[in-house]
Coordinates of C-alpha atoms and ligand atoms in Angstrom, one line a residue:
Chain E
M207 CA -0.1 2.5 -19.0
S208 CA 0.1 -1.3 -18.6
R209 CA -1.0 -0.8 -14.9
L210 CA -4.0 1.1 -16.1
L211 CA -4.9 -1.5 -18.6
R212 CA -4.7 -4.3 -16.1
F213 CA -6.8 -2.2 -13.7
N214 CA -9.5 -1.5 -16.4
F215 CA -9.5 -5.2 -17.6
R216 CA -10.0 -6.4 -14.1
K217 CA -13.0 -4.0 -13.8
L218 CA -14.4 -5.0 -17.2
S219 CA -14.2 -8.7 -16.3
R220 CA -16.3 -8.0 -13.2
Q221 CA -18.7 -5.6 -14.9
K222 CA -22.0 -7.5 -14.7
S223 CA -23.8 -5.0 -17.0
F224 CA -21.4 -6.0 -19.8
Y225 CA -22.5 -9.6 -19.6
L226 CA -26.1 -8.6 -19.3
C227 CA -25.9 -6.4 -22.4
L228 CA -24.3 -9.2 -24.3
G229 CA -27.1 -11.6 -23.2
I230 CA -29.7 -9.1 -24.2
T231 CA -28.1 -8.8 -27.7
L232 CA -28.1 -12.5 -28.2
G233 CA -31.7 -12.7 -26.9
M234 CA -32.8 -10.1 -29.4
L235 CA -31.1 -12.0 -32.2
V236 CA -33.0 -15.2 -31.4
L237 CA -36.3 -13.3 -31.1
T238 CA -35.6 -11.7 -34.5
G239 CA -34.9 -15.1 -36.0
V240 CA -38.1 -16.5 -34.5
M241 CA -40.1 -13.5 -35.8
Y242 CA -38.8 -13.7 -39.4
K243 CA -39.4 -17.5 -39.3
M244 CA -43.0 -17.0 -38.3
I245 CA -43.6 -14.3 -40.9
F246 CA -41.9 -16.4 -43.5
D247 CA -44.0 -19.5 -42.7
S248 CA -47.3 -17.8 -42.5
T249 CA -46.7 -15.8 -45.7
E250 CA -45.7 -18.9 -47.5
A251 CA -49.0 -20.5 -46.6
I252 CA -51.2 -17.5 -47.4
D253 CA -49.7 -15.3 -50.0
M254 CA -46.9 -16.2 -52.4
G255 CA -46.8 -12.7 -53.7
A256 CA -45.8 -11.2 -50.4
L257 CA -43.1 -13.8 -50.1
M258 CA -41.4 -12.3 -53.1
S259 CA -40.8 -9.0 -51.4
L260 CA -39.1 -10.7 -48.4
P261 CA -35.4 -11.3 -48.8
S262 CA -34.4 -14.9 -49.2
F263 CA -33.1 -16.0 -45.8
N264 CA -30.2 -18.2 -45.0
S265 CA -27.3 -18.2 -42.6
V266 CA -25.3 -15.6 -44.6
T267 CA -28.1 -13.1 -45.1
F268 CA -29.3 -13.4 -41.5
G269 CA -25.7 -13.2 -40.2
L270 CA -25.0 -10.0 -42.2
M271 CA -28.2 -8.5 -40.8
G272 CA -27.2 -9.5 -37.3
M273 CA -25.7 -6.1 -36.4
D274 CA -28.8 -4.3 -37.7
N275 CA -31.2 -6.8 -36.1
S276 CA -29.9 -7.5 -32.7
S277 CA -29.9 -4.0 -31.2
F278 CA -26.2 -4.7 -30.8
I279 CA -25.4 -1.0 -31.5
M280 CA -27.8 0.3 -29.0
V281 CA -27.1 -2.2 -26.2
M282 CA -23.4 -2.0 -26.6
G283 CA -23.6 1.7 -26.5
V284 CA -25.2 1.4 -23.1
A285 CA -22.4 -0.9 -22.0
V286 CA -19.8 1.6 -23.2
A287 CA -21.5 4.4 -21.4
L288 CA -21.6 2.4 -18.2
M289 CA -18.0 1.6 -18.5
V290 CA -16.8 5.2 -19.0
C291 CA -19.1 6.9 -16.5
D292 CA -18.6 4.5 -13.6
D293 CA -15.3 6.0 -12.5
Y294 CA -16.6 9.5 -12.7
E295 CA -19.8 8.7 -10.9
Q296 CA -18.1 6.8 -8.1
H297 CA -15.4 9.5 -8.0
T298 CA -12.7 6.8 -8.1
V299 CA -11.2 8.7 -11.0
K300 CA -9.9 11.1 -8.3
I301 CA -7.7 8.3 -6.9
I302 CA -6.3 7.5 -10.3
F303 CA -5.4 11.1 -11.2
A304 CA -4.2 11.9 -7.7
R305 CA -1.7 9.0 -8.0
G306 CA -0.1 10.7 -11.0
Y307 CA -1.8 8.9 -13.9
S308 CA -2.4 11.5 -16.6
R309 CA -5.8 12.3 -18.2
L310 CA -4.7 10.9 -21.5
Q311 CA -3.2 7.7 -20.1
F312 CA -6.5 7.1 -18.4
Y313 CA -8.5 8.0 -21.5
F314 CA -6.6 5.7 -23.8
S315 CA -6.6 2.8 -21.4
K316 CA -10.3 3.1 -21.1
L317 CA -10.7 3.4 -24.8
V318 CA -8.6 0.3 -25.5
T319 CA -10.6 -1.6 -22.8
A320 CA -13.9 -0.5 -24.4
F321 CA -12.7 -1.5 -27.9
V322 CA -11.6 -4.9 -26.6
A323 CA -15.0 -5.3 -24.9
I324 CA -16.8 -4.4 -28.1
T325 CA -14.6 -6.7 -30.1
V326 CA -15.3 -9.6 -27.8
A327 CA -19.0 -8.9 -28.1
F328 CA -18.8 -8.7 -31.9
A329 CA -16.9 -11.9 -32.0
V330 CA -19.7 -13.6 -30.0
V331 CA -22.7 -12.0 -31.7
E332 CA -21.7 -12.2 -35.3
P333 CA -21.1 -16.0 -35.4
A334 CA -24.2 -16.4 -33.3
A335 CA -26.2 -14.5 -35.9
F336 CA -24.9 -16.9 -38.6
G337 CA -25.6 -19.8 -36.3
I338 CA -29.2 -18.7 -35.7
G339 CA -29.7 -18.0 -39.4
A340 CA -28.5 -21.5 -40.2
V341 CA -30.8 -23.1 -37.6
F342 CA -33.9 -21.3 -38.8
F343 CA -33.3 -20.9 -42.6
G344 CA -30.5 -23.3 -43.5
F345 CA -27.0 -22.5 -44.7
G346 CA -27.5 -21.2 -48.2
D347 CA -24.4 -20.2 -50.3
A348 CA -22.8 -17.0 -51.0
D349 CA -19.7 -15.2 -52.1
M350 CA -17.5 -16.0 -49.1
A351 CA -14.9 -13.3 -49.8
K352 CA -17.5 -10.6 -50.1
T353 CA -19.2 -11.9 -46.9
F354 CA -16.0 -11.6 -44.9
A355 CA -15.3 -8.2 -46.4
L356 CA -18.7 -7.0 -45.3
I357 CA -18.2 -8.4 -41.8
A358 CA -14.8 -6.8 -41.5
I359 CA -16.3 -3.4 -42.5
Q360 CA -19.2 -3.9 -40.2
Y361 CA -16.6 -4.4 -37.4
V362 CA -15.1 -1.0 -38.3
A363 CA -18.6 0.5 -38.2
V364 CA -19.1 -1.0 -34.8
L365 CA -15.9 0.6 -33.6
A366 CA -16.9 3.9 -35.0
N367 CA -20.2 3.7 -33.1
A368 CA -18.4 2.7 -29.9
A369 CA -16.0 5.7 -30.4
F370 CA -19.0 8.0 -30.8
I371 CA -20.7 6.8 -27.6
F372 CA -17.3 6.8 -25.8
M373 CA -16.9 10.5 -26.8
L374 CA -20.4 11.4 -25.6
S375 CA -19.8 9.6 -22.3
C376 CA -16.6 11.6 -21.9
I377 CA -18.6 14.8 -22.4
F378 CA -21.5 13.9 -20.0
R379 CA -19.6 11.8 -17.4
R380 CA -23.0 10.8 -15.9
T381 CA -24.4 7.3 -16.5
G382 CA -28.0 8.4 -16.9
L383 CA -27.3 11.2 -19.4
S384 CA -24.8 9.1 -21.3
I385 CA -27.1 6.2 -21.7
A386 CA -29.9 8.5 -22.8
A387 CA -27.5 10.0 -25.3
A388 CA -26.4 6.5 -26.5
L389 CA -30.0 5.6 -27.1
V390 CA -31.2 8.8 -28.6
A391 CA -28.3 10.4 -30.4
P392 CA -28.0 8.0 -33.3
T393 CA -31.7 8.4 -34.1
V394 CA -31.6 12.1 -33.7
I395 CA -28.6 12.5 -36.0
T396 CA -30.3 10.3 -38.6
L397 CA -33.4 12.4 -38.3
V398 CA -31.6 15.7 -38.6
L399 CA -29.7 14.4 -41.7
Q400 CA -33.0 13.3 -43.3
L401 CA -34.5 16.7 -42.6
A402 CA -31.4 18.2 -44.2
D403 CA -31.8 15.9 -47.2
A404 CA -35.5 16.9 -47.5
A405 CA -34.4 20.6 -47.4
I406 CA -31.7 20.4 -50.0
R407 CA -33.6 18.0 -52.3
S408 CA -30.4 16.8 -54.1
E409 CA -30.6 13.8 -56.3
S410 CA -26.9 12.9 -56.1
I411 CA -26.1 13.5 -52.4
R412 CA -28.0 11.9 -49.5
L413 CA -26.5 13.2 -46.2
S414 CA -28.3 10.6 -44.1
S415 CA -26.5 7.9 -46.0
F416 CA -23.2 9.1 -44.6
W417 CA -24.1 8.4 -41.0
I418 CA -23.0 5.2 -39.2
S419 CA -26.5 3.8 -38.8
S420 CA -27.0 4.0 -42.6
C421 CA -23.7 2.1 -43.0
F422 CA -25.1 -0.8 -41.1
A423 CA -28.0 -1.0 -43.4
T424 CA -25.8 -0.8 -46.4
L425 CA -23.4 -3.4 -45.1
S426 CA -26.3 -5.9 -44.3
D427 CA -27.0 -6.5 -48.0
L428 CA -24.9 -9.1 -49.8
N429 CA -25.7 -7.4 -53.1
V430 CA -24.3 -4.0 -52.2
E431 CA -21.9 -2.4 -54.7
T432 CA -18.2 -2.5 -53.9
Y433 CA -17.8 1.3 -54.0
K434 CA -20.5 1.6 -51.3
M435 CA -18.7 -0.8 -49.2
L436 CA -15.5 1.1 -49.5
L437 CA -17.3 4.4 -48.8
C438 CA -18.6 2.9 -45.6
L439 CA -15.2 1.7 -44.7
G440 CA -13.6 5.1 -45.3
L441 CA -16.4 7.0 -43.5
C442 CA -16.3 4.7 -40.4
A443 CA -12.5 4.8 -40.2
V444 CA -12.6 8.6 -40.3
Y445 CA -15.5 8.8 -37.8
T446 CA -13.5 6.6 -35.4
A447 CA -10.4 8.7 -35.7
V448 CA -12.3 12.0 -35.3
F449 CA -14.4 10.8 -32.3
V450 CA -11.3 9.4 -30.5
M451 CA -9.5 12.7 -31.1
I452 CA -12.4 14.8 -29.8
G453 CA -12.8 12.6 -26.8
A454 CA -9.1 12.9 -26.0
L455 CA -9.2 16.7 -26.3
I456 CA -12.2 16.8 -24.0
S457 CA -10.7 14.4 -21.5
K458 CA -7.4 16.3 -21.4
K459 CA -9.1 19.2 -19.7
T460 CA -11.4 17.4 -17.2
E461 CA -11.3 18.4 -13.6
V462 CA -12.7 16.1 -11.0
Chain H
M1361 CA 14.6 18.8 1.5
D1362 CA 12.7 20.3 4.4
N1363 CA 9.4 21.0 2.7
I1364 CA 7.5 18.0 1.3
I1365 CA 5.0 20.4 -0.3
E1366 CA 5.8 23.9 -1.4
T1367 CA 3.6 26.2 -3.5
K1368 CA 4.3 29.6 -4.8
N1369 CA 1.6 32.1 -5.7
L1370 CA -0.9 29.3 -6.6
T1371 CA -4.1 30.6 -8.0
K1372 CA -7.3 28.9 -9.2
R1373 CA -10.3 30.8 -10.5
Y1374 CA -13.7 29.4 -11.3
G1375 CA -15.2 32.0 -13.6
T1376 CA -14.9 35.2 -11.7
N1377 CA -14.7 33.4 -8.4
I1378 CA -11.2 33.0 -7.0
A1379 CA -11.1 29.8 -5.0
V1380 CA -7.4 29.8 -4.3
N1381 CA -5.6 33.1 -4.4
G1382 CA -1.9 33.4 -4.6
V1383 CA -1.2 30.7 -2.0
S1384 CA 2.3 29.9 -0.8
L1385 CA 2.1 26.8 1.3
H1386 CA 4.9 25.1 3.2
V1387 CA 4.4 21.6 4.5
K1388 CA 7.3 20.2 6.5
K1389 CA 8.3 16.6 6.3
G1390 CA 7.2 14.5 9.2
G1391 CA 4.6 16.9 10.5
I1392 CA 0.8 17.1 10.7
Y1393 CA -0.2 20.2 8.8
G1394 CA -3.7 21.4 9.7
L1395 CA -5.3 23.5 7.0
I1396 CA -7.9 25.4 8.9
G1397 CA -10.7 27.4 7.3
K1398 CA -14.4 27.9 7.1
N1399 CA -16.6 26.3 4.4
G1400 CA -15.8 27.8 1.0
A1401 CA -12.3 29.0 2.2
G1402 CA -10.7 27.1 -0.7
K1403 CA -9.2 24.1 1.3
T1404 CA -10.6 21.4 -1.0
T1405 CA -9.6 23.3 -4.1
L1406 CA -6.0 23.8 -2.8
M1407 CA -5.7 20.1 -2.2
K1408 CA -7.1 19.3 -5.6
L1409 CA -4.5 21.5 -7.2
L1410 CA -1.7 19.7 -5.2
L1411 CA -3.1 16.4 -6.4
G1412 CA -3.6 17.4 -10.0
L1413 CA -7.3 17.0 -9.9
A1414 CA -7.7 20.6 -10.9
Q1415 CA -5.3 22.8 -12.9
P1416 CA -4.2 26.2 -11.5
Q1417 CA -4.2 29.3 -13.7
Q1418 CA -1.1 30.6 -12.0
G1419 CA 1.7 29.6 -9.7
E1420 CA 4.0 26.7 -9.0
I1421 CA 3.8 23.5 -7.1
I1422 CA 6.9 21.6 -5.8
L1423 CA 6.3 18.1 -4.4
F1424 CA 9.2 16.3 -2.6
G1425 CA 11.5 19.0 -4.0
S1426 CA 10.6 18.2 -7.6
S1427 CA 8.4 19.9 -10.3
D1428 CA 7.8 16.6 -12.1
L1429 CA 4.6 16.4 -10.2
N1430 CA 2.9 13.3 -11.7
K1431 CA 6.0 11.3 -11.0
Q1432 CA 5.9 12.3 -7.3
R1433 CA 2.2 11.8 -6.9
I1434 CA 2.4 8.0 -6.7
K1435 CA 3.9 8.6 -3.2
I1436 CA 0.9 10.6 -2.1
G1437 CA -2.3 9.0 -0.7
S1438 CA -5.4 11.1 -0.6
L1439 CA -9.0 11.4 0.4
I1440 CA -10.8 14.3 -1.1
E1441 CA -14.4 15.2 -0.2
E1442 CA -16.4 12.0 0.1
P1443 CA -14.7 8.5 0.0
A1444 CA -14.2 7.4 -3.6
L1445 CA -14.9 3.7 -3.7
Y1446 CA -16.5 1.1 -5.9
K1447 CA -19.8 0.7 -4.0
G1448 CA -20.8 -2.6 -5.8
D1449 CA -17.7 -4.4 -4.6
T1450 CA -16.2 -5.6 -1.3
A1451 CA -13.5 -3.9 0.6
L1452 CA -10.9 -6.4 -0.5
E1453 CA -11.9 -6.1 -4.1
N1454 CA -11.6 -2.3 -3.9
L1455 CA -8.1 -2.6 -2.5
K1456 CA -7.1 -5.3 -5.0
R1457 CA -8.2 -3.2 -7.9
F1458 CA -6.4 -0.1 -6.7
S1459 CA -3.3 -2.2 -5.9
L1460 CA -3.0 -2.7 -9.7
L1461 CA -2.4 1.0 -9.9
V1462 CA -0.4 1.4 -6.7
P1463 CA 1.4 -1.9 -6.3
A1464 CA 0.9 -3.8 -3.0
S1465 CA 1.0 -7.5 -2.1
D1466 CA -2.0 -9.5 -0.9
D1467 CA -0.5 -9.6 2.5
E1468 CA -0.2 -5.9 2.6
L1469 CA -3.9 -5.6 1.6
K1470 CA -4.9 -7.8 4.5
S1471 CA -2.8 -5.9 7.0
L1472 CA -4.3 -2.6 5.7
L1473 CA -7.8 -3.9 6.3
E1474 CA -6.7 -4.9 9.8
L1475 CA -5.2 -1.5 10.4
V1476 CA -8.4 0.3 9.6
G1477 CA -10.5 -2.2 11.4
L1478 CA -12.3 -3.8 8.4
A1479 CA -10.7 -7.2 8.5
D1480 CA -14.0 -8.9 9.6
V1481 CA -16.5 -7.3 7.1
G1482 CA -16.5 -10.4 4.9
N1483 CA -18.3 -10.0 1.6
K1484 CA -20.4 -7.1 2.4
K1485 CA -20.6 -4.6 -0.4
V1486 CA -19.1 -1.1 0.2
G1487 CA -22.4 0.5 -0.7
R1488 CA -23.9 -0.9 2.5
Y1489 CA -21.1 0.4 4.7
S1490 CA -21.7 3.2 7.2
L1491 CA -19.9 6.5 6.4
G1492 CA -17.3 5.7 9.1
M1493 CA -16.5 2.4 7.5
R1494 CA -16.2 3.9 4.0
Q1495 CA -14.0 6.7 5.4
R1496 CA -11.7 4.1 6.9
L1497 CA -11.6 2.0 3.7
A1498 CA -10.8 5.1 1.8
I1499 CA -7.9 5.7 4.2
A1500 CA -6.7 2.2 3.5
V1501 CA -6.8 2.9 -0.2
A1502 CA -4.8 6.1 0.4
L1503 CA -2.3 4.0 2.3
L1504 CA -1.6 1.7 -0.6
G1505 CA 2.0 1.6 -1.6
N1506 CA 3.3 3.0 1.7
P1507 CA 2.9 6.7 0.8
E1508 CA 5.2 9.3 2.3
L1509 CA 2.4 11.9 2.4
L1510 CA -1.3 11.7 3.1
I1511 CA -3.6 14.5 2.0
L1512 CA -6.9 14.2 3.8
D1513 CA -9.8 16.6 3.2
E1514 CA -12.0 16.9 6.3
P1515 CA -11.5 13.2 7.1
I1516 CA -13.7 13.3 10.2
N1517 CA -16.6 15.2 8.6
G1518 CA -19.8 13.5 9.5
L1519 CA -18.3 10.9 11.9
D1520 CA -19.6 10.3 15.3
P1521 CA -17.3 10.8 18.4
T1522 CA -16.1 7.2 18.3
G1523 CA -15.3 7.4 14.6
I1524 CA -13.5 10.7 15.1
K1525 CA -11.3 9.2 17.8
E1526 CA -10.5 6.2 15.7
V1527 CA -9.4 8.3 12.8
R1528 CA -7.5 10.7 15.0
D1529 CA -5.6 7.8 16.7
L1530 CA -4.9 6.3 13.3
I1531 CA -3.4 9.5 12.0
L1532 CA -1.2 9.8 15.1
E1533 CA -0.1 6.2 14.8
L1534 CA 0.8 6.7 11.1
N1535 CA 2.5 10.0 11.8
K1536 CA 4.8 8.2 14.3
K1537 CA 5.8 5.8 11.5
G1538 CA 7.0 8.8 9.6
I1539 CA 4.1 9.7 7.3
T1540 CA 3.5 13.4 6.8
F1541 CA 0.0 14.7 6.8
L1542 CA -1.9 17.6 5.3
I1543 CA -5.3 17.6 6.8
S1544 CA -8.0 20.2 6.2
S1545 CA -10.5 20.9 8.9
H1546 CA -13.1 23.3 10.1
L1547 CA -12.4 25.8 12.7
L1548 CA -10.9 23.9 15.6
D1549 CA -12.4 20.5 15.4
E1550 CA -10.8 17.5 16.9
L1551 CA -8.0 17.5 14.3
G1552 CA -6.8 20.9 15.1
K1553 CA -5.5 19.5 18.4
I1554 CA -3.1 17.0 16.8
A1555 CA -1.6 19.4 14.2
T1556 CA 2.1 20.3 14.4
D1557 CA 1.6 23.2 12.0
F1558 CA -1.3 25.3 10.9
G1559 CA -2.2 27.1 7.8
M1560 CA -5.1 29.5 8.3
M1561 CA -7.2 29.9 5.1
A1562 CA -9.9 32.5 4.4
D1563 CA -11.3 33.5 1.0
G1564 CA -8.7 31.6 -0.9
V1565 CA -5.8 33.1 0.9
I1566 CA -3.5 31.6 3.5
V1567 CA -3.7 34.3 6.1
E1568 CA -1.0 32.9 8.3
E1569 CA 1.2 29.8 8.7
I1570 CA 2.3 29.1 12.2
S1571 CA 3.7 26.1 14.0
A1572 CA 1.8 24.6 16.9
K1573 CA 4.7 25.6 19.2
E1574 CA 4.6 29.3 18.1
L1575 CA 0.9 29.2 18.5
R1576 CA 1.2 27.8 22.0
D1577 CA 3.7 30.6 22.8
K1578 CA 1.3 33.2 21.5
C1579 CA -1.6 31.7 23.4
R1580 CA 0.6 30.9 26.3
A1581 CA -1.0 30.8 29.6
F1582 CA 0.3 33.4 32.1
F1583 CA 0.0 33.8 35.8
K1584 CA -1.9 36.8 36.9
V1585 CA -1.2 38.5 40.2
T1586 CA -3.5 41.4 41.3
T1587 CA -1.7 43.7 43.8
D1588 CA -2.1 47.2 45.3
D1589 CA 1.1 48.4 43.4
S1590 CA 2.1 46.5 40.3
E1591 CA 5.3 48.4 39.7
K1592 CA 6.6 47.7 43.1
A1593 CA 5.5 44.0 42.8
L1594 CA 7.4 43.7 39.5
G1595 CA 10.6 45.1 41.2
V1596 CA 10.2 42.7 44.1
L1597 CA 9.8 39.7 41.7
K1598 CA 12.8 40.8 39.6
A1599 CA 14.9 41.1 42.8
W1600 CA 13.7 37.7 43.9
D1601 CA 14.3 35.9 40.6
P1602 CA 16.3 37.9 38.0
G1603 CA 15.4 35.4 35.3
I1604 CA 11.7 35.9 35.7
S1605 CA 9.7 37.2 32.6
A1606 CA 6.9 39.3 33.7
E1607 CA 5.2 42.6 32.9
T1608 CA 2.7 44.9 34.5
S1609 CA -0.8 45.6 33.2
G1610 CA -2.8 48.0 35.3
N1611 CA -2.7 46.8 38.9
E1612 CA -1.8 43.3 37.7
V1613 CA 1.5 41.6 37.1
H1614 CA 1.5 38.9 34.3
I1615 CA 4.2 36.3 34.7
T1616 CA 4.9 34.3 31.6
S1617 CA 7.8 32.2 32.7
E1618 CA 7.1 28.8 34.2
I1619 CA 6.0 28.7 37.8
N1620 CA 6.6 25.6 39.9
D1621 CA 5.1 26.8 43.2
S1622 CA 2.8 29.8 43.3
S1623 CA 3.0 30.0 47.1
E1624 CA 6.7 31.0 46.8
I1625 CA 5.6 33.9 44.6
A1626 CA 3.0 34.9 47.2
A1627 CA 5.6 34.7 50.0
A1628 CA 8.2 36.7 48.1
L1629 CA 5.7 39.5 47.4
V1630 CA 4.4 39.6 50.9
N1631 CA 8.0 39.7 52.2
G1632 CA 8.6 42.6 49.9
G1633 CA 5.7 44.5 51.3
V1634 CA 3.3 44.1 48.5
R1635 CA -0.3 43.3 49.1
V1636 CA -1.6 40.4 47.0
Y1637 CA -5.4 40.4 46.3
E1638 CA -5.6 37.6 43.8
M1639 CA -3.5 35.0 42.0
R1640 CA -4.6 32.8 39.1
N1641 CA -3.8 31.2 35.8
E1642 CA -5.0 33.0 32.7
S1643 CA -4.8 32.3 29.0
I1644 CA -5.5 33.8 25.6
D1645 CA -8.1 31.5 24.1
F1646 CA -6.9 29.2 21.4
E1647 CA -10.2 29.7 19.7
D1648 CA -10.1 33.5 19.8
F1649 CA -6.8 33.3 18.0
F1650 CA -8.4 31.5 15.1
I1651 CA -11.6 33.5 15.0
E1652 CA -9.6 36.7 14.9
R1653 CA -7.9 35.6 11.7
L1654 CA -10.6 33.6 10.0
G1655 CA -13.7 35.5 11.0
S1656 CA -16.3 33.9 13.2
Ligands
LIG2893 N1 -15.8 23.0 -9.5 C1 -16.1 24.2 -9.1 N2 -16.7 25.1 -9.9 C2 -17.0 26.3 -9.4 N3 -16.7 26.8 -8.2 C3 -16.1 26.0 -7.4 C4 -15.7 24.7 -7.7 N4 -15.1 24.1 -6.7 C5 -15.1 25.0 -5.7 N5 -15.6 26.2 -6.1 C6 -15.8 27.4 -5.3 O1 -14.5 27.7 -4.8 C7 -14.6 28.2 -3.5 C8 -13.8 27.3 -2.5 O2 -14.4 26.0 -2.4 P1 -13.7 24.8 -1.6 O3 -12.3 24.7 -2.1 O4 -14.6 23.7 -1.8 O5 -13.7 25.3 -0.1 P2 -13.6 24.5 1.2 O6 -13.1 23.1 0.9 O7 -12.7 25.3 2.0 O8 -15.0 24.5 1.8 C9 -16.1 28.2 -3.1 O9 -16.5 29.5 -3.3 C10 -16.7 27.2 -4.1 O10 -18.0 27.6 -4.4
LIG2894 MG1 -14.1 21.3 1.3

């Protein structure tokens, strides 16, 4: 297992697409900052009423919205898909299996590598979001404990999303298909759940609020109720476990 | 331990299609085993089963005398179908990366590159290599960690005559150093000629396993003598050399024992009062032998 990990980390450290994806995420974050700043400034000059409906921006609010605003989820989904599919597409997985490494050893070594990559990206993007927020809108003050709790739960949601894309990539094993799935699947799932919501018309239960994407929106708001935070934490932890398990079951049977 | 690979009744189905059907394979240590069969015979699938790339529905595999297969597989280098390499990286980076899985020192990597003639390629990415170069790099990867066995699936497929010769010479050189080979190939290509054993495969079945020596004996050249009276000629020859192995066939005598000087045979027959019309070397064709078993 340690050999496989070293092998995968060497690959990751040389995977240009990972750095590119990270760069794109940071770029999107800056653009979003600039855009909000412009809207903010022009609205202030023209219409005070409209300003009221905009959230008050500072480093904390912008930082918490970082995951939602930076396309982090989508772009890192692409990075994960590329990471998983590469060895299948180049057939190098044959060499790994033929030398006696098991499917599960390979699967978990890749999963750990992907989670580490995502963690590194999160550790870069999240502080960057706070920094950009501070530059454009000033520091502001907030409940630090709650802010950190929200960030921690966002991290779990990020892992859940990574596990989801990882599982899809293990199913498709083709870069093109997996990237398409990484881009489309979250939207499609949200859409389907919203349709289901419209169909059942329940006041108390909104299915679409249980999906990962909705958790990001929930976790971006500093005023969110604690039980909602905990619900997101529980959901994302369960999602992560389930996707990792399904991925492992699928990988166990792969023939190459 | 005589057999480095042994399988019993190995079977692999894809849906209703049986790719490998009850195969019992025996690959001896130190040899070059040629797995010969047409396209679709099941050669690649059989190799994938041995390497654990595909799972059999039935049967047993024993590698190096053990059923703990994954533990043994580190000692096996392989090249299955097209070369499996990281095309965006250099030859050295490919080897370095795989050497994390199959340990080898930097010096060993360099000498492997030299061995396969890729020491001077510099920083060129593998994606820009010719097929022959990729094939050789894949063999270098297969050679990581000094394997005891190499399993090569049609390693000369698509190579030009120079490339074929290079790969063949490399195989012979490595075999001399003690590496056992299992090589699949088409009916009688260049690799058929260097095998020490053959497994003939058709429709997922090993039709026959035969050593090169047995095969030579079966296809052994004989010396044909056409006479006016073959029975008399045989008597004369037996009297002349009691150890001779020969038989009659119509008005011909076929001599299968070794002949140093055919003029002595002619002299003995003439002295014995037999008329000799024609004398020549004949052989059963090697190729016919395979075609008979594998279909044309
Ligand atoms: N992954 C697969 N799925 C379905 N059928 C397969 C698969 N691999 C091989 N086959 C079938 O198994 C048979 C043997 O194929 P193969 O082992 O590639 O033969 P060979 O290498 O001798 O040309 C063929 O009929 C082929 O179509
Ligand atoms: Mg084949």
